[in-house]
mmCIF file with all atom_site columns, C-alpha atoms in Angstrom:
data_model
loop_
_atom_site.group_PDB
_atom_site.id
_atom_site.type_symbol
_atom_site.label_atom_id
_atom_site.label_alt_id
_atom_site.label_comp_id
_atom_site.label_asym_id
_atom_site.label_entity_id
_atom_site.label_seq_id
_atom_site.pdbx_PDB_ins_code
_atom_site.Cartn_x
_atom_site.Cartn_y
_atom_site.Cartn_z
_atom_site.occupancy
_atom_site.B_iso_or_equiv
_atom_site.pdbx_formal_charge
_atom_site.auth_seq_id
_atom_site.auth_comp_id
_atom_site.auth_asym_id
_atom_site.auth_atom_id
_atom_site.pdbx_PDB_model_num
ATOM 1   C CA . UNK A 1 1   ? 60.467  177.005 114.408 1.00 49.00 ? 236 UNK A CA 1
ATOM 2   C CA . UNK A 1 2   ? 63.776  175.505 113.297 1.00 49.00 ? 237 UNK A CA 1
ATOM 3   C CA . UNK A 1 3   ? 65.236  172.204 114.618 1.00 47.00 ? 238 UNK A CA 1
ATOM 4   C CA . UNK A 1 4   ? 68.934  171.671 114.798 1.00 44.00 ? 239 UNK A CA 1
ATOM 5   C CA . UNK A 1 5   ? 70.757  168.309 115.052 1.00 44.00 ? 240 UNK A CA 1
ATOM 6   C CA . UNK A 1 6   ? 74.187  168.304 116.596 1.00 42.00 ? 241 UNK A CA 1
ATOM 7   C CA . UNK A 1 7   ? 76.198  164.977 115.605 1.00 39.00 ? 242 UNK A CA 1
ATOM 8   C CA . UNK A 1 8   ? 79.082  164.068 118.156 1.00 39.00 ? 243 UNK A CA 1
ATOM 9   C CA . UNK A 1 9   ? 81.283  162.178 116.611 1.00 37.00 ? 244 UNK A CA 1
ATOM 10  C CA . UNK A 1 10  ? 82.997  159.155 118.792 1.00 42.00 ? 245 UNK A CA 1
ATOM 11  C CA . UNK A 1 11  ? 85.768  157.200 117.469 1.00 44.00 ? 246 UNK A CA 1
ATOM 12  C CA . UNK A 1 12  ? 85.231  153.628 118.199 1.00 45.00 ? 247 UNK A CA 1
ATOM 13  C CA . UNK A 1 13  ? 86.434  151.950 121.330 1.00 44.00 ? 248 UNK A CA 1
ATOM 14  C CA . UNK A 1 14  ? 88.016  148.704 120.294 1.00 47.00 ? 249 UNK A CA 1
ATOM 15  C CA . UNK A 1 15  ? 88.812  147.606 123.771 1.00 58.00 ? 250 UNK A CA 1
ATOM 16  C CA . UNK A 1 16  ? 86.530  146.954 126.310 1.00 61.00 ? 251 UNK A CA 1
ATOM 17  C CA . UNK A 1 17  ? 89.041  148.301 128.691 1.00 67.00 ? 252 UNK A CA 1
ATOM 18  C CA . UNK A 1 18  ? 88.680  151.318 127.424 1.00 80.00 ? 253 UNK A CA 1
ATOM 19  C CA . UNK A 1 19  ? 84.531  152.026 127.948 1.00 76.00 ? 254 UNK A CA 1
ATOM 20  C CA . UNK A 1 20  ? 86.624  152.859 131.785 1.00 74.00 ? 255 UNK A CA 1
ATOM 21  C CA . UNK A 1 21  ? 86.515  156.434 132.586 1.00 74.00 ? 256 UNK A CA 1
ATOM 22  C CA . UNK A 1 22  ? 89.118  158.215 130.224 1.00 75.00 ? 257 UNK A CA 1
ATOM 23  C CA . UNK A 1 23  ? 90.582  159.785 133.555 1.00 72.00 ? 258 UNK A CA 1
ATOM 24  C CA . UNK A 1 24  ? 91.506  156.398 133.707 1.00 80.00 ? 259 UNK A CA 1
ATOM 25  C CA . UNK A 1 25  ? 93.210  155.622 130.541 1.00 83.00 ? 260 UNK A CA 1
ATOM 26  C CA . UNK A 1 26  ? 96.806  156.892 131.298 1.00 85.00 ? 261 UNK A CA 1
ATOM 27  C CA . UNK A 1 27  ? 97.197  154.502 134.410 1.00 81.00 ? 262 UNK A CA 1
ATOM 28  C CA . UNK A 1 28  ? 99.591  151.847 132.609 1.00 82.00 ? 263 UNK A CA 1
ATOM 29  C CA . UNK A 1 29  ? 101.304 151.972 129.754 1.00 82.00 ? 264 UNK A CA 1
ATOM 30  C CA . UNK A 1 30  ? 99.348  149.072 128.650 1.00 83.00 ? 265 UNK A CA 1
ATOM 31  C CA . UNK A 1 31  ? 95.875  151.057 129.038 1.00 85.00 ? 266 UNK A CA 1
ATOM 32  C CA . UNK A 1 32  ? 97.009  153.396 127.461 1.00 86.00 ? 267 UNK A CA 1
ATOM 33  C CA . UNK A 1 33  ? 98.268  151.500 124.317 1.00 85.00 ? 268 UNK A CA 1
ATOM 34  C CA . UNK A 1 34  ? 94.981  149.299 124.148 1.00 85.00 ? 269 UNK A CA 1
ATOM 35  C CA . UNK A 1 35  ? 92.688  152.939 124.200 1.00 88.00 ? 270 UNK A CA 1
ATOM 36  C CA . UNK A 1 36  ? 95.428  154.648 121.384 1.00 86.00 ? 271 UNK A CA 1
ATOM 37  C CA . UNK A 1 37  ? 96.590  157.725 123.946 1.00 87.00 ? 272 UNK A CA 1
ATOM 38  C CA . UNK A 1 38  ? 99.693  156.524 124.428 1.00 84.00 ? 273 UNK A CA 1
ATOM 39  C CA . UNK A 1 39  ? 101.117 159.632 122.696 1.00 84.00 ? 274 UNK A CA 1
ATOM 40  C CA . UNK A 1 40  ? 98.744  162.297 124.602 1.00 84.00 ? 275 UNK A CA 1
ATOM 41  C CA . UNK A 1 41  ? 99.752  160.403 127.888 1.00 84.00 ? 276 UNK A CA 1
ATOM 42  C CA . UNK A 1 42  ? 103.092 160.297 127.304 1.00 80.00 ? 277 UNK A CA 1
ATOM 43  C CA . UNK A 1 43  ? 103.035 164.500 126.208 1.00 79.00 ? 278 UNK A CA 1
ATOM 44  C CA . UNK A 1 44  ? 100.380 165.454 128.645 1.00 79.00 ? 279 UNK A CA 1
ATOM 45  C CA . UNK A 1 45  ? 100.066 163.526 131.624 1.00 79.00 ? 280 UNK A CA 1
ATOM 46  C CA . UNK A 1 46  ? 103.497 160.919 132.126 1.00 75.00 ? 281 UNK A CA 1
ATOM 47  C CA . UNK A 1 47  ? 105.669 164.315 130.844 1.00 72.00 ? 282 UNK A CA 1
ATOM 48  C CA . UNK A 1 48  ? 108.509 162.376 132.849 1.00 61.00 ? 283 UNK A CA 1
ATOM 49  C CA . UNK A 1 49  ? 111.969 164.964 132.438 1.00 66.00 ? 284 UNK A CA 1
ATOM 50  C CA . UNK A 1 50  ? 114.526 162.013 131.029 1.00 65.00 ? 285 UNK A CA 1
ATOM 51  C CA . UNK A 1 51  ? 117.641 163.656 132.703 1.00 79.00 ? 286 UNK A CA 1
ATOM 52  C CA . UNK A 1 52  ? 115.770 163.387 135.756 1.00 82.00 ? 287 UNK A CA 1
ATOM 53  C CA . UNK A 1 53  ? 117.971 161.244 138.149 1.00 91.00 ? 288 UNK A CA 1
ATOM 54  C CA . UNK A 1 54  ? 115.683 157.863 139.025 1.00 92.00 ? 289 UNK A CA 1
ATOM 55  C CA . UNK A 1 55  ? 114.118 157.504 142.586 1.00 93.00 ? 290 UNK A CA 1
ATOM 56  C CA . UNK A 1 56  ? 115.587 154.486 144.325 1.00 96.00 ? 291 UNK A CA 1
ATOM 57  C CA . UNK A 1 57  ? 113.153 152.089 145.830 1.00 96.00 ? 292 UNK A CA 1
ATOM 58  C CA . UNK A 1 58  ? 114.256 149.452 148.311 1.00 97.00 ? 293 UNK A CA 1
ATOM 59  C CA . UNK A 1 59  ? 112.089 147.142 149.877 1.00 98.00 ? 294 UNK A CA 1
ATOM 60  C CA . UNK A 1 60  ? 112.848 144.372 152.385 1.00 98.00 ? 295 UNK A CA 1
ATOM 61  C CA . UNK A 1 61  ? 109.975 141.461 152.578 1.00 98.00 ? 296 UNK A CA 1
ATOM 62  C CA . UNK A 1 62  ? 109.001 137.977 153.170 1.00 98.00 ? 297 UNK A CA 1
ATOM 63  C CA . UNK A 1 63  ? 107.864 136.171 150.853 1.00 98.00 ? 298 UNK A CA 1
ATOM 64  C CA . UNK A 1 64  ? 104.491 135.056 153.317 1.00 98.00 ? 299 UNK A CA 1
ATOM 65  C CA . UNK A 1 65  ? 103.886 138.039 154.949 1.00 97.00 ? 300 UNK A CA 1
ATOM 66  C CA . UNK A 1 66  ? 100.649 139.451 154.420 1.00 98.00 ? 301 UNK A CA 1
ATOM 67  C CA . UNK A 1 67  ? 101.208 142.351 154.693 1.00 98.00 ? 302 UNK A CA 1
ATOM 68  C CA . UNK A 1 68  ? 103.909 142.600 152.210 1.00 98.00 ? 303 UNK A CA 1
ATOM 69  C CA . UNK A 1 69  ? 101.296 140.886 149.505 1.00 98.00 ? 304 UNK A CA 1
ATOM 70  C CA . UNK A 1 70  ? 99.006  143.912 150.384 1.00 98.00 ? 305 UNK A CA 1
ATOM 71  C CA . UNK A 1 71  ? 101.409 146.161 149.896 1.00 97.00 ? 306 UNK A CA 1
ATOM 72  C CA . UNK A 1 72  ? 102.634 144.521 146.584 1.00 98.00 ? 307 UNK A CA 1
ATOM 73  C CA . UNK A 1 73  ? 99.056  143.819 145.165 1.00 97.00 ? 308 UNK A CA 1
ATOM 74  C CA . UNK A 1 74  ? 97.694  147.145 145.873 1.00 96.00 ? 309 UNK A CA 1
ATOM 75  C CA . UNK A 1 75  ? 100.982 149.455 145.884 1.00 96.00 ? 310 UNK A CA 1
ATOM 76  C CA . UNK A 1 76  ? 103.976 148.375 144.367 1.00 97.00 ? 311 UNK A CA 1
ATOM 77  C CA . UNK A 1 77  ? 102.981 146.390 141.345 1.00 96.00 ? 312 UNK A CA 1
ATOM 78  C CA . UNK A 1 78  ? 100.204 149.304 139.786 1.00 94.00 ? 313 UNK A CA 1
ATOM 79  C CA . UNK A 1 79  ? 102.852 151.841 140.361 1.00 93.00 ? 314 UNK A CA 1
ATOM 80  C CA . UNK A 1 80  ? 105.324 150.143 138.872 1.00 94.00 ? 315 UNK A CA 1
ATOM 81  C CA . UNK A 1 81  ? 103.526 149.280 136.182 1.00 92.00 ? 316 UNK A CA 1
ATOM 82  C CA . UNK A 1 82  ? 103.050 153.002 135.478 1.00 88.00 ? 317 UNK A CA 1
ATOM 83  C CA . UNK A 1 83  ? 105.989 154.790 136.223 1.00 90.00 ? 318 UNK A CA 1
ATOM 84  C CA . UNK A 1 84  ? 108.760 151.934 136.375 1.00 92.00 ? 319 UNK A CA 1
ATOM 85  C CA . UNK A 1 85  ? 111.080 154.283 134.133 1.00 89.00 ? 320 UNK A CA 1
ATOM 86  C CA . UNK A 1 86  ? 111.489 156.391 136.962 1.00 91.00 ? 321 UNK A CA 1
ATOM 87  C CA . UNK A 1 87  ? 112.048 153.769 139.620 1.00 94.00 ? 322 UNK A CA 1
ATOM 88  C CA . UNK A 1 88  ? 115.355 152.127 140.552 1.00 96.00 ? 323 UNK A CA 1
ATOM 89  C CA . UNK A 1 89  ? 113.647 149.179 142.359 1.00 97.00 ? 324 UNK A CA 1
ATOM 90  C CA . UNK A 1 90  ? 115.314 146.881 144.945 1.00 98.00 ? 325 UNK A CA 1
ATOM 91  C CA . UNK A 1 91  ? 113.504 144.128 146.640 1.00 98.00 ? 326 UNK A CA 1
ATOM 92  C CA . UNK A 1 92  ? 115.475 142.292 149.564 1.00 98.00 ? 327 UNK A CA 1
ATOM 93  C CA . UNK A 1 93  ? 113.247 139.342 150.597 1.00 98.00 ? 328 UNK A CA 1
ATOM 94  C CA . UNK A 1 94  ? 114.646 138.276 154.041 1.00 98.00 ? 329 UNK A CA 1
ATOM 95  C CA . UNK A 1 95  ? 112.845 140.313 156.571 1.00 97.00 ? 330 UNK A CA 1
ATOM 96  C CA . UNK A 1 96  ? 112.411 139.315 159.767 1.00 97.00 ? 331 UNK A CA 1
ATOM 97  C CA . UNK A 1 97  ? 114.616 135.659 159.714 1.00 98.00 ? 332 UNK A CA 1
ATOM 98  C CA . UNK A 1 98  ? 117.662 134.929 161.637 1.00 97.00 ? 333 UNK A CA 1
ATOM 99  C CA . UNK A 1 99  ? 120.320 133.048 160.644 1.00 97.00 ? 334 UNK A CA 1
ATOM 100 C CA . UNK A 1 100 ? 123.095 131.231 161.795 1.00 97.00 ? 335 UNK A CA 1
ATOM 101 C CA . UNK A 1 101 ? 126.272 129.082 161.190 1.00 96.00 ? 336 UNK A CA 1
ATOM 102 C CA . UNK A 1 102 ? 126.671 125.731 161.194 1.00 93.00 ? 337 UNK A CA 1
ATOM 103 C CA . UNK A 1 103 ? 129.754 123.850 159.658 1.00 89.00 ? 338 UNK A CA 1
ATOM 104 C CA . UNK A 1 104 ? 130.378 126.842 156.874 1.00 87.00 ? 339 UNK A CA 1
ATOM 105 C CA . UNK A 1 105 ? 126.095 126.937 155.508 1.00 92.00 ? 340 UNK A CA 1
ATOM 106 C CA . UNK A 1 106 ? 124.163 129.512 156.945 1.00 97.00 ? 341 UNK A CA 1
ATOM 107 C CA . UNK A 1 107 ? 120.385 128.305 158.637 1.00 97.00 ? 342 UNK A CA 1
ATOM 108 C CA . UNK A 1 108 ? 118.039 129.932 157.772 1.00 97.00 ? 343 UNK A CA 1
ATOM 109 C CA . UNK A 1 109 ? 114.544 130.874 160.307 1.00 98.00 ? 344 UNK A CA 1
ATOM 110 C CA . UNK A 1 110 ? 111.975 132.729 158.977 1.00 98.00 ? 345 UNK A CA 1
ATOM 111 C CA . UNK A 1 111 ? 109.056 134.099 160.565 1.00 96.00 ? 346 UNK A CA 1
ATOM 112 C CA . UNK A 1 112 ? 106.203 132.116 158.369 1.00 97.00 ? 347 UNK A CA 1
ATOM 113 C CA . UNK A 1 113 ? 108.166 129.032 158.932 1.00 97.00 ? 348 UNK A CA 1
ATOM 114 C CA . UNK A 1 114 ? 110.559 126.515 156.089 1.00 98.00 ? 349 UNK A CA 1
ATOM 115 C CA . UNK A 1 115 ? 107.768 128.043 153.080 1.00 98.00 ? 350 UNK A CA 1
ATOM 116 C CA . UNK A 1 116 ? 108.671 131.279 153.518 1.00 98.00 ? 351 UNK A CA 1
ATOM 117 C CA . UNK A 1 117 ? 112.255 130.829 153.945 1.00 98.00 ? 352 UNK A CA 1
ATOM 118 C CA . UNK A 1 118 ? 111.877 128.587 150.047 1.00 98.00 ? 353 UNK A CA 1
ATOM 119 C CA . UNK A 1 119 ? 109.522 131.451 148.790 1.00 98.00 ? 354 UNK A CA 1
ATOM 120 C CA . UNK A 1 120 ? 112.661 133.713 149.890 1.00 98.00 ? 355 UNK A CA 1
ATOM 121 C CA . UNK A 1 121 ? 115.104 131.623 148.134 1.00 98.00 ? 356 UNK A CA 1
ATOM 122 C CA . UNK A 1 122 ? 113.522 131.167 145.059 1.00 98.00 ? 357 UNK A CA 1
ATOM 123 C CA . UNK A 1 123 ? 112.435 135.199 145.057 1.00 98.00 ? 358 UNK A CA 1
ATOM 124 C CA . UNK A 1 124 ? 116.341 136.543 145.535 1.00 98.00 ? 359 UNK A CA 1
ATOM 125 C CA . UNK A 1 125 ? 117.827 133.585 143.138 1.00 98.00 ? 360 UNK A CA 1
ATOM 126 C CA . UNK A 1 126 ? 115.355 134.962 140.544 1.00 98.00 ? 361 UNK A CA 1
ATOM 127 C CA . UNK A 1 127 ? 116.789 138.464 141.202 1.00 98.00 ? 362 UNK A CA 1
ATOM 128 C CA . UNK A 1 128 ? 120.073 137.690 140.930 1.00 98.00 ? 363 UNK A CA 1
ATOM 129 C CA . UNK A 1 129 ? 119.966 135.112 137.903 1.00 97.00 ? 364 UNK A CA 1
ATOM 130 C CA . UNK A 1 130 ? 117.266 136.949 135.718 1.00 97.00 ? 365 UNK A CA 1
ATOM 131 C CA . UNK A 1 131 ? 119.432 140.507 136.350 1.00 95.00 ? 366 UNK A CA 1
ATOM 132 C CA . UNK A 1 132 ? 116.717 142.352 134.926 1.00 96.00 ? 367 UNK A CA 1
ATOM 133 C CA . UNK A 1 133 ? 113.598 144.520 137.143 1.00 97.00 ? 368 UNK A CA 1
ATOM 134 C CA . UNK A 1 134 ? 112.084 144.058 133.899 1.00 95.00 ? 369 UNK A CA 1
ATOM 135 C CA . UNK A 1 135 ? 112.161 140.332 134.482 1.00 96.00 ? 370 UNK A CA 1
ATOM 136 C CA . UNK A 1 136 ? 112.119 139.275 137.801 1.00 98.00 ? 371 UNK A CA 1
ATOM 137 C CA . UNK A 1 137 ? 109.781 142.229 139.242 1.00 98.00 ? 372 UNK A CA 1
ATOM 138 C CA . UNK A 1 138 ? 106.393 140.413 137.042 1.00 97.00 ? 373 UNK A CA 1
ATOM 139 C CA . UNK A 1 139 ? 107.983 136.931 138.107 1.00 98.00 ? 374 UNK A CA 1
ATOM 140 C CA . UNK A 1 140 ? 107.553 138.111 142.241 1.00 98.00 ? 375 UNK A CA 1
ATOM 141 C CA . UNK A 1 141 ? 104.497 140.322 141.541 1.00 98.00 ? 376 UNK A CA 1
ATOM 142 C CA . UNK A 1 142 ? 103.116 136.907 140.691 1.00 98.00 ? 377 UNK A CA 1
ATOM 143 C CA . UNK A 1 143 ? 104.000 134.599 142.856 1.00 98.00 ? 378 UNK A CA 1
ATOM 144 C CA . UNK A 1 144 ? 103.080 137.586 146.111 1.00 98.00 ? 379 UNK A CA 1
ATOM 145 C CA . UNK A 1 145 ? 99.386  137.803 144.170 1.00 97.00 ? 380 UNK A CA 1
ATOM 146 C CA . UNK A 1 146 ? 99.140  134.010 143.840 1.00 97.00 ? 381 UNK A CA 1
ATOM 147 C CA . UNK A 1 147 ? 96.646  132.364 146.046 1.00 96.00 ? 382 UNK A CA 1
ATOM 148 C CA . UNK A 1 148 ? 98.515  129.109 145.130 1.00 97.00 ? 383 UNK A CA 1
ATOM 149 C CA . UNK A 1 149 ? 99.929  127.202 148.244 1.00 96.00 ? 384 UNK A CA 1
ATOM 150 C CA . UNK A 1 150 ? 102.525 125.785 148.803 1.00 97.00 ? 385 UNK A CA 1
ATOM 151 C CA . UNK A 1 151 ? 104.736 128.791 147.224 1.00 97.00 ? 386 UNK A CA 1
ATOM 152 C CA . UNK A 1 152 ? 107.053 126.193 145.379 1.00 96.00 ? 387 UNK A CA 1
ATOM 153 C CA . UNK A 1 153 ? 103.725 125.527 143.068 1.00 98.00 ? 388 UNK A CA 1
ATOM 154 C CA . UNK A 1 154 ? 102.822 129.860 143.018 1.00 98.00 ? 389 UNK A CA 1
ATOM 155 C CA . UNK A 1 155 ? 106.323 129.884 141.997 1.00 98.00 ? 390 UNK A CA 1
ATOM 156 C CA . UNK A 1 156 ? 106.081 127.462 138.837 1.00 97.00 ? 391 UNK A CA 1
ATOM 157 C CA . UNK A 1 157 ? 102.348 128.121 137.716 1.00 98.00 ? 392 UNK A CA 1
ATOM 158 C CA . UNK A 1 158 ? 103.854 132.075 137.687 1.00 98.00 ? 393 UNK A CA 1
ATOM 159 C CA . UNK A 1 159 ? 107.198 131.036 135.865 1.00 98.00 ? 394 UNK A CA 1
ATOM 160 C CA . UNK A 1 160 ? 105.030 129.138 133.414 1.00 97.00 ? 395 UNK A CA 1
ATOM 161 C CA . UNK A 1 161 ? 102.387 131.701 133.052 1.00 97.00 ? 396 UNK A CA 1
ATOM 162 C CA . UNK A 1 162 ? 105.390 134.304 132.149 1.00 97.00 ? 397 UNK A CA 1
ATOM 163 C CA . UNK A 1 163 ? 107.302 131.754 130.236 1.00 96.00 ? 398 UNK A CA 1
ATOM 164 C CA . UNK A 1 164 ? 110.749 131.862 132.236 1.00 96.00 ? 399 UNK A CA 1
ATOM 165 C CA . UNK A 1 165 ? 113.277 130.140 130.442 1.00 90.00 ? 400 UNK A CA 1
ATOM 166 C CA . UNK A 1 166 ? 115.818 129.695 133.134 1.00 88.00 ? 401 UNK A CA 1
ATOM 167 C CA . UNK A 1 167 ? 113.343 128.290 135.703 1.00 96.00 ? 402 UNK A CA 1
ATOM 168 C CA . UNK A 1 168 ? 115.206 125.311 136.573 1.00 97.00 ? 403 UNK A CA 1
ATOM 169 C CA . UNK A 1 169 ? 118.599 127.311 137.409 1.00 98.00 ? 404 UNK A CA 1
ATOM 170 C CA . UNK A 1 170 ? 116.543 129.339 139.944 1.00 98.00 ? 405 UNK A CA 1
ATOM 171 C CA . UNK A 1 171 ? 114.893 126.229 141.305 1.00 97.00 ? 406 UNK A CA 1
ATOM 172 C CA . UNK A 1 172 ? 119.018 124.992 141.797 1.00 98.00 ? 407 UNK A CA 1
ATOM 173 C CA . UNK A 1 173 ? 119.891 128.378 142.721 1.00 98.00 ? 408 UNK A CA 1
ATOM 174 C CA . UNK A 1 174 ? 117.221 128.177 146.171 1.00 97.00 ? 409 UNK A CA 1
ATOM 175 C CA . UNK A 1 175 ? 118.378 124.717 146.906 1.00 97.00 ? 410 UNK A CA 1
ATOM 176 C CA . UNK A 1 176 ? 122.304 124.836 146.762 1.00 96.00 ? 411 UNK A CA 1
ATOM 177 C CA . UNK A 1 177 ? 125.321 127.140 147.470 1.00 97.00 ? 412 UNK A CA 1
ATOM 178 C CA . UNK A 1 178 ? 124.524 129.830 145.296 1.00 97.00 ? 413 UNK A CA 1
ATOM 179 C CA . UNK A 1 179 ? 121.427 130.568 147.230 1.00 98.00 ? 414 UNK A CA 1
ATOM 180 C CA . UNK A 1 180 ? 122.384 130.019 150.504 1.00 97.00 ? 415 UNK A CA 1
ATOM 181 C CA . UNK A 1 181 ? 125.187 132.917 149.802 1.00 97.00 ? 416 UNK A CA 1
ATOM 182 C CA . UNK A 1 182 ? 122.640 135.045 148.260 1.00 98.00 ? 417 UNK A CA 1
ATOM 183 C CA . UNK A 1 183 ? 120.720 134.537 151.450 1.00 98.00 ? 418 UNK A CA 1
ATOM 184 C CA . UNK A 1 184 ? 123.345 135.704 153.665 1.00 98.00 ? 419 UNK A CA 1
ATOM 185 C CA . UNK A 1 185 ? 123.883 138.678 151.793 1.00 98.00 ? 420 UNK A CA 1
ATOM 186 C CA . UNK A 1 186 ? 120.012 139.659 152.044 1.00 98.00 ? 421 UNK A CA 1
ATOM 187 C CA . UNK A 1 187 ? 120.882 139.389 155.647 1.00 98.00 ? 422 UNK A CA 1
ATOM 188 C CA . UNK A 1 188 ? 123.517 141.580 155.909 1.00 98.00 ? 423 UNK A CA 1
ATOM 189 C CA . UNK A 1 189 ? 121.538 144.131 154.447 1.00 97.00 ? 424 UNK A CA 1
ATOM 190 C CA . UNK A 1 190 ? 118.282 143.775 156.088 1.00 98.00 ? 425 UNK A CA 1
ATOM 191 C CA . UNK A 1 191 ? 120.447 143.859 159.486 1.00 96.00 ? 426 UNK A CA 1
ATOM 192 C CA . UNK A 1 192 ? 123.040 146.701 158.459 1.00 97.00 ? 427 UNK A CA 1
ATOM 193 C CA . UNK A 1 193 ? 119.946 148.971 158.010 1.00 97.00 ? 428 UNK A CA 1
ATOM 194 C CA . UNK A 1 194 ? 119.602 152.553 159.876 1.00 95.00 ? 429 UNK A CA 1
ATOM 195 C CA . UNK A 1 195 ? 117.396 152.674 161.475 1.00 95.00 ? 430 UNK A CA 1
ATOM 196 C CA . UNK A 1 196 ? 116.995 149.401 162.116 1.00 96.00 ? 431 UNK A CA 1
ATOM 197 C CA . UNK A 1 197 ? 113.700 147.767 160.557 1.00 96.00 ? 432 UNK A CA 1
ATOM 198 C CA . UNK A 1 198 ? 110.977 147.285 162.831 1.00 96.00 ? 433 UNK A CA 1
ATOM 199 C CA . UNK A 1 199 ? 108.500 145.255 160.753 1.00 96.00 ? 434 UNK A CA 1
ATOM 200 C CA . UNK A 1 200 ? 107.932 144.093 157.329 1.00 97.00 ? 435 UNK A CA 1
ATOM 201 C CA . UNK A 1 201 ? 107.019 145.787 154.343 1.00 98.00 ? 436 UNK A CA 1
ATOM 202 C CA . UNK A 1 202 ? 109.986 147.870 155.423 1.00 97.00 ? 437 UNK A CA 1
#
């Protein structure tokens, strides 16, 4: 009787992330990069057609909601994090506030109370100051994730933890002019929407 031995060769796994199922490995780019298949994901399973036109994604929160964290944690931030080349992404964090005039500055009532209408602020002056998804779309994935209350301290832990230079200009930003017109346009747009929005995530 003859015995055989079959050896099955394995290359290493350097990553721990990578003893995941290999289904698994194409996810994220950064998976993908950590398990070396960034080429076979990219050729086999990404395969995104560049002259493709890019799907626009808007999407008008609060910056307490709940349910715009859930959507956020469990949605928005994995997908974007694996196909963000394909995504023209928008987020409009106003909601469901009202506003009104007084003396020339617009007021300002959100739905989660003076937090939320801060954790607004601070979310849309990022937007507009760090003028980069690339940027500002980690920076609010952050600070919607963070357990850390109030949102003025989610907001500077995350800013830290992703080294934002230009911090302090936001922090201005929410407090002064600048914001308060950024506000108002966030406003317009939530309310010039058709059909109208009925709830948040919208």
């Amino acid at each position: 009787m003859r015995y055989f031995i079959i050896l099955v060769i394995i290359p290493a796994l350097t990553n721990a992330i990578c003893h995941i199922s290999p289904s698994l490995w194409c996810n994220t780019k950064e998976t993908a990069l950590k398990c070396d298949v960034l080429k076979q994901c990219s050729e086999n399973v990404w395969n995104v057609d560049s002259n493709a036109p890019k799907v626009n994604v808007e999407l008008y929160i609060e910056s307490l909601c709940p349910d715009c964290r859930h959507l956020i944690a469990t949605q928005l931030w994995p997908v974007w994090q694996s196909i963000n080349e394909i995504m023209n992404l928008s987020i409009i964090p106003y909601g469901n506030a009202q506003e009104e005039n007084k003396g020339g500055n617009w007021i300002f009532h959100c739905q989660h109370g003076p937090e939320e209408c801060l954790g607004n602020l601070i979310e849309t002056c990022a937007i507009e100051l760090m003028n980069d998804v690339n940027k500002w779309m980690p920076f609010i994935a952050c600070i919607e994730m963070s357990n850390v209350s109030p949102i003025q301290n989610a907001a500077k832990e995350c800013a830290s933890k992703l080294r934002i230079e230009n911090y302090a200009k936001i922090l201005n930003c929410s407090s002064g002019p600048m914001g308060n017109k950024l506000m108002h346009q966030n406003a317009l747009r939530t309310d010039a929407l058709n059909p109208p929005h009925q709830y948040v995530p919208w």
